[in-house]
XYZ file of C-alpha atoms in Angstrom:
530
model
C 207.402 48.543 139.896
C 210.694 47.156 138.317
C 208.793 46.999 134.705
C 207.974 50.756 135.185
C 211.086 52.076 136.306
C 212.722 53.289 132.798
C 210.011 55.101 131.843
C 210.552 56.592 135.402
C 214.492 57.312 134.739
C 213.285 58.854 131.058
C 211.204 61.151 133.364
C 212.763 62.456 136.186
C 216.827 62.245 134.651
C 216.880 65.382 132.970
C 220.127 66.729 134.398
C 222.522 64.197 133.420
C 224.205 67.134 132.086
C 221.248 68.420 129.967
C 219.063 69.965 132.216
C 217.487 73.114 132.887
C 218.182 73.871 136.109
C 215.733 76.604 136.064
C 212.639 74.813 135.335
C 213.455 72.122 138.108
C 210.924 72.058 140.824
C 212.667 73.233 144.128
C 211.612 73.108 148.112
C 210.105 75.900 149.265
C 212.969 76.118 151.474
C 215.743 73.457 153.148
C 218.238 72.792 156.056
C 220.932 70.649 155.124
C 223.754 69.547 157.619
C 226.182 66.830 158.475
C 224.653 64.301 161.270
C 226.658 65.266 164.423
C 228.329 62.312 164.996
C 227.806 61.958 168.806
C 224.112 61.779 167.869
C 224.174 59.393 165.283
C 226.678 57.011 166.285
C 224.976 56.795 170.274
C 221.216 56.238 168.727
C 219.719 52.735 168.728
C 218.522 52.651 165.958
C 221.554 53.838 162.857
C 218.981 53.239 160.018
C 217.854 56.173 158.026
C 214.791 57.736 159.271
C 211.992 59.719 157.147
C 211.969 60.421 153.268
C 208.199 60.868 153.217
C 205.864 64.068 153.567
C 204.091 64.863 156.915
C 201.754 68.116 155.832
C 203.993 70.345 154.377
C 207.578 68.687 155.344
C 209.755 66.627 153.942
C 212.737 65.272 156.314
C 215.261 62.951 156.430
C 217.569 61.796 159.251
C 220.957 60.488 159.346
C 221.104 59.368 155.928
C 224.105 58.491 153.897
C 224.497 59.732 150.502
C 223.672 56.536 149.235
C 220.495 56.414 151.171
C 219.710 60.226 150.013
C 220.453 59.020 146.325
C 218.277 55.452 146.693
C 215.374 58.161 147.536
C 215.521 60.620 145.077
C 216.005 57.851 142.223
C 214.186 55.117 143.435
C 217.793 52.759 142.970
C 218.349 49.514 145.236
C 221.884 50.695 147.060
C 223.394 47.977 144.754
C 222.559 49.277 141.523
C 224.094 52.680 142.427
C 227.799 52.316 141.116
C 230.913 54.604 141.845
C 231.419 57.862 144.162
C 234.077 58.658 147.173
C 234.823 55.912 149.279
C 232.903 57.988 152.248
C 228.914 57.510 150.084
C 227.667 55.173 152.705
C 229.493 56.032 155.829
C 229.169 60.072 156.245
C 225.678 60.818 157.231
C 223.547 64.031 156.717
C 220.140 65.717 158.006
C 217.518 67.217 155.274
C 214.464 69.266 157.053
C 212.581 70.962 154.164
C 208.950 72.567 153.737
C 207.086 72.063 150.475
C 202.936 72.018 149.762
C 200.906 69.632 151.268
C 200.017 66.377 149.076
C 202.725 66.587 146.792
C 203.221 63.311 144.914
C 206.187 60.745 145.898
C 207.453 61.333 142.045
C 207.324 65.166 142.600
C 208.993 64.489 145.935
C 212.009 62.659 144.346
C 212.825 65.504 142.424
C 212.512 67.799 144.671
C 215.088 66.135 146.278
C 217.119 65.335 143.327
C 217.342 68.824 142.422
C 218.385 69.645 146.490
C 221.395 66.727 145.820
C 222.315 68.597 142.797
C 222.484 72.188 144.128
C 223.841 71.702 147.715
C 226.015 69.280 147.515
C 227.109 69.042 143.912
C 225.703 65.880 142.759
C 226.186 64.362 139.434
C 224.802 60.786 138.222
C 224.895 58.887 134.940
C 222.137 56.565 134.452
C 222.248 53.334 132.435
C 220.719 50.005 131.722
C 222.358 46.515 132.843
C 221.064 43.124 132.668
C 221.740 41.107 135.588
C 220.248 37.820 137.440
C 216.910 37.602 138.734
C 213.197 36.558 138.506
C 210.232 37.421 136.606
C 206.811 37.051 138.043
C 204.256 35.617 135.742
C 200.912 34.470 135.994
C 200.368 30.484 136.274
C 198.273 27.406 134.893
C 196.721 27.361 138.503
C 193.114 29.302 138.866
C 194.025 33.269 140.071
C 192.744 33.917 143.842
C 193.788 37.578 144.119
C 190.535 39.485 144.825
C 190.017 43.375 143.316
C 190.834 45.634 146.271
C 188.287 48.012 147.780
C 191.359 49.024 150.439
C 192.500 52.879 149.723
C 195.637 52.566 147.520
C 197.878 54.941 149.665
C 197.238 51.938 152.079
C 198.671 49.329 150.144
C 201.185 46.401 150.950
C 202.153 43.313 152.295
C 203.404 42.011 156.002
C 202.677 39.250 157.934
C 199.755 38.962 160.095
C 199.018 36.645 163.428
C 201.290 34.612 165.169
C 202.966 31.668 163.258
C 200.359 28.887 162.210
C 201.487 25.169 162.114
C 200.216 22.964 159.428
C 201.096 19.292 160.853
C 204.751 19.616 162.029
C 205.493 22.785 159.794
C 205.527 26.394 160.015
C 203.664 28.572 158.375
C 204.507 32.450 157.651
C 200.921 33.840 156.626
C 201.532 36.906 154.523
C 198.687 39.148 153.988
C 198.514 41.412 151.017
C 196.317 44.275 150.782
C 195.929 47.318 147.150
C 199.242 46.178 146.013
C 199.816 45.874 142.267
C 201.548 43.141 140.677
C 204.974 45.001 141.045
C 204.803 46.410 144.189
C 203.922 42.811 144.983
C 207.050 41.755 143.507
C 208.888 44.223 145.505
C 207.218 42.757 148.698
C 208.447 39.358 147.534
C 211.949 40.293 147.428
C 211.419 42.334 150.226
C 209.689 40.406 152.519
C 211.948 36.911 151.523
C 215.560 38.078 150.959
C 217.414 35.086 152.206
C 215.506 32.829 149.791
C 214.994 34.653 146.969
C 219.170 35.733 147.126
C 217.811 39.351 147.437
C 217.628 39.624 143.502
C 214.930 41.942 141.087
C 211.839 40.970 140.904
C 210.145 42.440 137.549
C 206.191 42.163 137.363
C 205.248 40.077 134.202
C 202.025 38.928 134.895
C 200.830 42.039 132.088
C 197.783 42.773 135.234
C 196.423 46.262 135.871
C 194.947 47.093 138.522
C 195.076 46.669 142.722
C 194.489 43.373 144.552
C 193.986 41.350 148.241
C 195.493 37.832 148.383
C 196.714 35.618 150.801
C 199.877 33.849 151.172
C 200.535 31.107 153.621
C 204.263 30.137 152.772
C 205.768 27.113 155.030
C 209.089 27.693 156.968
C 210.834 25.233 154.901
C 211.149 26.955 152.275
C 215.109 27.887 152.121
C 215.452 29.229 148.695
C 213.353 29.985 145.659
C 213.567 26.685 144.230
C 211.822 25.304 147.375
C 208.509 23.775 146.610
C 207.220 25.552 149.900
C 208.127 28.915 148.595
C 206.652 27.991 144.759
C 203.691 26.343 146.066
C 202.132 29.026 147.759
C 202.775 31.559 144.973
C 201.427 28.496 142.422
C 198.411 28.079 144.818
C 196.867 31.926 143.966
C 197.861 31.498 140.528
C 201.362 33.008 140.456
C 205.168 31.854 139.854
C 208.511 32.530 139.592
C 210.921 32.173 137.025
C 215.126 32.853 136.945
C 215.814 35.502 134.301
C 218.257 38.037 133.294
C 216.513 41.474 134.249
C 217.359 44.517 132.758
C 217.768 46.693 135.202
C 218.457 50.653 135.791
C 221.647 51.498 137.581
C 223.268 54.763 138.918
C 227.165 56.103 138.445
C 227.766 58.628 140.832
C 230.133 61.105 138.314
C 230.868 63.318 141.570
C 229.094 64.673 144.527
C 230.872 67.225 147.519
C 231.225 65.624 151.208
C 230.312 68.835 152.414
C 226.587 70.635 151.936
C 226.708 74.481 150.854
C 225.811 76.473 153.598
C 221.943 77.101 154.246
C 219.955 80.221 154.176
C 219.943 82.631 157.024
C 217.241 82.362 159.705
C 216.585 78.638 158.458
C 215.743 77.867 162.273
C 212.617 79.774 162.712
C 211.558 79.179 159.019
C 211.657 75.477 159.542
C 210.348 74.859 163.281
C 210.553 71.099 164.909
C 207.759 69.084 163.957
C 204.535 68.410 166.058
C 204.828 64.787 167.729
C 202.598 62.423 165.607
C 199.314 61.362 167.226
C 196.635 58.648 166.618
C 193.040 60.008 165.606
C 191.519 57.712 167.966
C 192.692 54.631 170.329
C 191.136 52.014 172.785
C 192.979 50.748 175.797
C 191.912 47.985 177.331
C 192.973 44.462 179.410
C 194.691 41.131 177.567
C 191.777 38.940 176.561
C 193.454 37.269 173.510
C 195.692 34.464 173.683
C 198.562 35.584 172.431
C 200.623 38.366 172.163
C 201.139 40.895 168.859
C 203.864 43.518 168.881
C 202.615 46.735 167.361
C 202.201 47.206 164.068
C 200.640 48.656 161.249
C 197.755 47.148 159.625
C 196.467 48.226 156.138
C 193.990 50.794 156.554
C 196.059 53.073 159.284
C 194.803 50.516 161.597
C 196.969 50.150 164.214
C 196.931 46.770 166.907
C 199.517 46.043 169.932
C 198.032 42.217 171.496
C 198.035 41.932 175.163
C 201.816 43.605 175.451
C 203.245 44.844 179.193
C 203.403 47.807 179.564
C 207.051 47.603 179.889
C 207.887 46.169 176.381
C 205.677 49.426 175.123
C 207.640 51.761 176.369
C 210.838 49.895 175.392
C 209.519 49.775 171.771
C 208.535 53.496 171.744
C 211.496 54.368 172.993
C 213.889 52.115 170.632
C 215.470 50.468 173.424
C 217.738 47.589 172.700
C 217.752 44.499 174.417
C 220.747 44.874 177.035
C 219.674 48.408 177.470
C 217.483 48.897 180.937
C 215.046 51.242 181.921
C 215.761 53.021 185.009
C 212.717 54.205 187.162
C 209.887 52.319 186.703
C 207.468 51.554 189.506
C 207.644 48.360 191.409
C 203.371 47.889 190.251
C 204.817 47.082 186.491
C 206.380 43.876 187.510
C 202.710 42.293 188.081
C 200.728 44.468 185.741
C 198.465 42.807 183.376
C 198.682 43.142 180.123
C 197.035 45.533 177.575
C 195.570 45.591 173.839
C 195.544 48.862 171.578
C 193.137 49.213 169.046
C 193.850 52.532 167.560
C 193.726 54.470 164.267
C 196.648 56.789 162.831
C 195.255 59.736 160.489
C 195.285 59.313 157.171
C 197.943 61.679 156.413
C 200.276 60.046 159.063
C 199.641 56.312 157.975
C 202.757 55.243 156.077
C 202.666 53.028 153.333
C 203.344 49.419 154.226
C 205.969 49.047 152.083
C 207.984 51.480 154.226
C 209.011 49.636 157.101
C 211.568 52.127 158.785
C 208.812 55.001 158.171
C 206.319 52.700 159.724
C 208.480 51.957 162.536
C 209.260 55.314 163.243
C 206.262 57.125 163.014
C 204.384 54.097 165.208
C 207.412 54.464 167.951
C 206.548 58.399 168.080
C 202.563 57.560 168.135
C 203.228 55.471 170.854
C 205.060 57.652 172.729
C 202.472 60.590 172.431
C 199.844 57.880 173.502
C 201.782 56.778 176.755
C 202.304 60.645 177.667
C 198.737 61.555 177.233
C 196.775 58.340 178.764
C 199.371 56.732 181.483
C 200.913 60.416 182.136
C 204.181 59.248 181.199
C 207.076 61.667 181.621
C 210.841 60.829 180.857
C 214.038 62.006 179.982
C 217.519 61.219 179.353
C 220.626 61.260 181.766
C 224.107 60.532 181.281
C 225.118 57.961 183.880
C 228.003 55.937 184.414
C 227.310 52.060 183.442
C 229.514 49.407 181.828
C 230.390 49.753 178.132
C 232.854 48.269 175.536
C 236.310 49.416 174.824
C 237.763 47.809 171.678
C 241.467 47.444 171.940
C 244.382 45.579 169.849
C 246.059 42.029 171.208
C 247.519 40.620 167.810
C 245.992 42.515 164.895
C 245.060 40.280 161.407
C 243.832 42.876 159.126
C 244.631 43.680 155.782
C 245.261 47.498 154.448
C 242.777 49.001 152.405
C 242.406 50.068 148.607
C 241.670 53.303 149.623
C 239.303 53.911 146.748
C 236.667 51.322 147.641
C 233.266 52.210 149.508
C 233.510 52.394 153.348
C 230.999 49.809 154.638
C 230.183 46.510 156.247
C 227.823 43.794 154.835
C 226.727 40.842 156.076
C 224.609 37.029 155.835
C 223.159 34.601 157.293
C 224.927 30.915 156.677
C 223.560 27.657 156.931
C 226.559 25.703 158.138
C 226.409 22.047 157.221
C 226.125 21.479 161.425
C 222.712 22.887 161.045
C 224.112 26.027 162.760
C 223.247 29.369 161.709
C 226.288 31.456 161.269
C 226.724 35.101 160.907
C 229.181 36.305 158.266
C 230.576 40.046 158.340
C 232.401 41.647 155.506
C 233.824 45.433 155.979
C 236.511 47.182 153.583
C 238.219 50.483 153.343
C 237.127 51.171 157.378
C 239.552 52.763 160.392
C 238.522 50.841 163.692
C 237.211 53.729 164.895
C 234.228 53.086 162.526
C 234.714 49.718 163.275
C 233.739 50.473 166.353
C 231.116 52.111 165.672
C 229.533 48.857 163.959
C 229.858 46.690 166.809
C 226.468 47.531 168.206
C 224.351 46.630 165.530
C 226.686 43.307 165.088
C 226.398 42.402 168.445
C 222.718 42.594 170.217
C 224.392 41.904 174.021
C 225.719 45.360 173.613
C 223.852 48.042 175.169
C 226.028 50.697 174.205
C 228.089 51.793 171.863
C 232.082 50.899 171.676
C 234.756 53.120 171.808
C 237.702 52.107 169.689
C 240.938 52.031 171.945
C 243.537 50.104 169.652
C 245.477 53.214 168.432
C 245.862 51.356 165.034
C 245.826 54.485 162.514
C 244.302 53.913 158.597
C 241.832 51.824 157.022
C 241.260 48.016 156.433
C 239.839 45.213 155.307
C 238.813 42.255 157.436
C 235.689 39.897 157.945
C 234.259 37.986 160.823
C 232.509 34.606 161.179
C 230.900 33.713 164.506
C 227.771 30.813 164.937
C 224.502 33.174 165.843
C 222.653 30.444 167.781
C 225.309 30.434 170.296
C 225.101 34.134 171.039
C 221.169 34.118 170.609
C 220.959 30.943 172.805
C 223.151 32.578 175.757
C 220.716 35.354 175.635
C 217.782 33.651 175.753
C 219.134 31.521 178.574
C 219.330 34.647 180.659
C 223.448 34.586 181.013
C 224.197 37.920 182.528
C 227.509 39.789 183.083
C 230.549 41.574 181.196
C 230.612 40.503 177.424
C 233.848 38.182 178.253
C 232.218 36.234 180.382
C 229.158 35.627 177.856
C 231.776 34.583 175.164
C 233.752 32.196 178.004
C 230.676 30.852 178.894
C 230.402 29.556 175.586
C 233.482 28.646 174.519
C 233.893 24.933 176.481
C 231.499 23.498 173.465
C 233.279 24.053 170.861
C 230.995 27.427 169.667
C 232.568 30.625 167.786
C 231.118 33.499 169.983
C 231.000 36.661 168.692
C 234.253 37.375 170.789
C 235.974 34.350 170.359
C 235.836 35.104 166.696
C 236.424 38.992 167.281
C 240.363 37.588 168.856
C 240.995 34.335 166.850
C 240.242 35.921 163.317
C 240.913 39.869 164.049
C 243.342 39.708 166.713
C 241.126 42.299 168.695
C 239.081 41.990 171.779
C 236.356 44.176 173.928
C 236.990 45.346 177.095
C 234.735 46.827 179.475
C 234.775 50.165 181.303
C 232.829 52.378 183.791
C 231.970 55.294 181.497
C 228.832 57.877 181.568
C 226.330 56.801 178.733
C 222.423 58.580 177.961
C 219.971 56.761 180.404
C 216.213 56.486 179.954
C 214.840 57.615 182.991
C 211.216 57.572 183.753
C 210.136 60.243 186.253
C 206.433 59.356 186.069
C 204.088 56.948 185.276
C 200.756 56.410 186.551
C 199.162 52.806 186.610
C 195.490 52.851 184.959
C 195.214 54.643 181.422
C 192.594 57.595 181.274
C 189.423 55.955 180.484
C 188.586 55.778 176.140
């Protein structure tokens, strides 16, 4: 994919101020708007959702200019280079209509050309070498098989519950119709933390799609692992530190606000039908173990002896701390289930996807729940206990106001053998501070209001150890979010809120306040029969 991608640039650049607007391929028609922020900000999930084609439309959900510019150019984030300080913070909706089966490239400029004429978007593209790894073929014998899977099927995830070899892990990877770059794209995708989250670029000079295998042990903590190297070495492939030359993105200019849409965009552009699998079995638990659902290549799609419960939590996108409010007292005891079901093939998302695959199997499942358990729900604003952050002794350092608006974050291996979470953000108010806390925090079931009254932008991090909090959870400690952080604090631990007062001089504070509850107003207990 990497090896491919000027040739891509040389193709669908042609505006870099020479292009002919007029013979650039358009939507048939589009909605653009700003993400209302009360939606955005109070959803689960903050990702970007969409960017792909379901029959003849195209949208996108609260995505951030960077995330709108990573699709139309096929970029990572951090090869796109300049723009206003807002690029990854403001976030916008796309709904548009265009014909049916129309290519991914076509797609991207389609959108490209949408960037350019609503909101004023100008790039530069260039070339820049920087660290990273080639794939090559190695002395060892080459296992991948040729692929008789459908290509629009392809990718790679892992598969089964963990495996043990003696006393170590293993992560079996299954890869199914993936070229040689896609399958460096699944390395770097799939293994960030050990392969430093740098390009892969295909090398091995194969054609062609291919099945392999890949059982990679849990000690592997890097790239120059053995663990990591063996199992690549052991179907004939390898890894090897290079510069990469890489495309990159300089946002010249773009406008925060979209021009205004057509009139009577509303009725031209009606809500999509709710996804639906072709076909699916429901049936009792007789496996061993238990599979969260997921997409398998093919459009299969498996969920292994899950409650009934923990469905509806996942097709709902419910975090953790958040609770369900309704459900009969027969779920408590109810056995568990298996679904064996099939998506169609124009709803299957490529595996490579993973926040299109999550949200179109979330929506599946909910239209499966509805029409076999009769499940009926809505939301309610209630009051419950939520987060205020205020101000005790402020440490924070004023921003350069022309740096992107952002957090970013990593994993740590402290030399206790702790695993540490590290938070960067720059050029952010604490109100959209606050609005990060959710995601940083998983004990938080809603989201925090910022109370400090401390006007203009910052710079700050945040280090707190991630076993602690993850530990306290799984121990079942209940209450306010103080009393999870004082709980910890006698042994020596950095909570998440210890560190949020030692290092930021800030603290959360909790408050009755009314905040969307799912409620369930029906739910029968035996499915309709297959």
């Amino acid at each position: 994919m990497r090896r491919i991608i000027p040739a891509f640039f040389a193709v669908l650049l042609p505006f870099s101020a020479f292009a002919q607007k007029s013979s650039a391929p358009e939507f048939d028609i589009a909605d653009v708007h700003v993400s209302l922020r009360g939606d955005w900000v109070k959803t689960t999930r903050h990702a970007m959702q969409g960017g792909f084609l379901a029959g003849d439309r195209y949208d996108v959900t609260r995505a951030t200019m960077l995330d709108l510019i990573q699709l139309a150019y096929r970029v990572a984030p951090d090869k796109i280079y300049g723009g206003p300080s807002w690029l990854d913070y403001d976030r916008f909706e796309i709904r548009a209509k265009t014909k049916r089966g129309t290519s991914d490239a076509v797609l991207r400029q389609l959108l490209q050309q949408l960037l350019e004429s609503r909101f004023a978007l100008a790039v530069r593209t260039d070339q820049r070498g920087a660290p990273g790894y080639q794939l090559r073929k190695s002395q060892t014998e080459w296992k991948p098989k040729p692929s008789d899977v459908d290509a629009a099927h392809s990718g790679c995830q892992q598969v089964g519950p963990l495996s043990r070899d003696g006393a170590t892990r293993i992560t079996n990877v299954q890869c199914r119709a993936v070229t040689m770059a896609s399958l460096a794209e699944s390395l770097r995708r799939l293994f960030p933390s050990q392969l430093g989250d740098l390009t892969i670029a295909d090398a091995t000079g194969t054609e062609g799609h291919w099945d392999l295998d890949l059982p990679i042990p849990a000690r592997a903590q890097s790239a120059a692992d053995a663990g990591l190297i063996e199992a690549l070495d052991k179907v004939g492939l390898k890894l090897e530190r290079s510069t990469i030359s890489q495309p990159t993105l300089s946002v010249e200019s773009v406008n925060e606000t979209p021009s205004a849409n057509p009139p009577g965009i509303e009725s031209s552009l009606p809500p999509l039908p709710a996804p639906q699998f072709e076909v699916a079995a429901i049936r009792p638990c007789t496996e061993g173990y238990t599979g969260a659902p997921r997409f398998e290549p093919g459009g299969r799609v498996t969920a292994i002896c899950m409650p009934l419960v923990s469905l509806i939590r996942d097709a709902y996108n419910l975090l953790p701390a958040q609770t369900l409010i309704g459900m009969p007292k027969w779920t408590t005891t109810a056995r568990n289930i298996t679904i064996v079901a099939q998506a169609p093939a124009d709803s299957s998302p490529n595996l490579q996807d993973a926040s299109r695959a999550r949200e179109t199997l979330n929506a599946m499942l909910r239209t499966l729940l509805a029409d076999r358990y009769k499940l009926a729900a809505h939301y309610e604003d209630r009051p419950v206990d939520a987060q205020t952050l205020v101000a005790v002794k402020p440490k924070l350092t004023k921003a350069d106001p022309s740096t992107r608006t952002g957090c970013v974050w990593q994993n740590l291996n402290h030399p206790d053998g702790k695993l540490w979470k590290h938070w960067t953000c720059q050029n952010m108010t604490m109100s959209q501070f606050a609005e990060q806390l959710q995601e940083l925090n998983p004990d938080l079931a809603y989201p925090v209001l910022d109370g400090t009254g401390i006007e203009g932008a910052w710079d700050f991090s945040l280090e707190w150890d991630l076993d602690a909090a993850l530990s306290a959870i799984l121990r079942g400690v209940t209450g306010s979010i103080a009393q999870v952080g004082d709980a910890a604090d006698p042994s020596g631990t950095v909570t998440f809120e210890t560190a949020l007062e030692k290092q930021l001089g800030l603290k959360l504070e909790t408050h009755k306040r009314p905040e969307p509850q799912l409620i369930i107003d029906h739910l029968e207990e035996k499915p309709t029969e297959n």
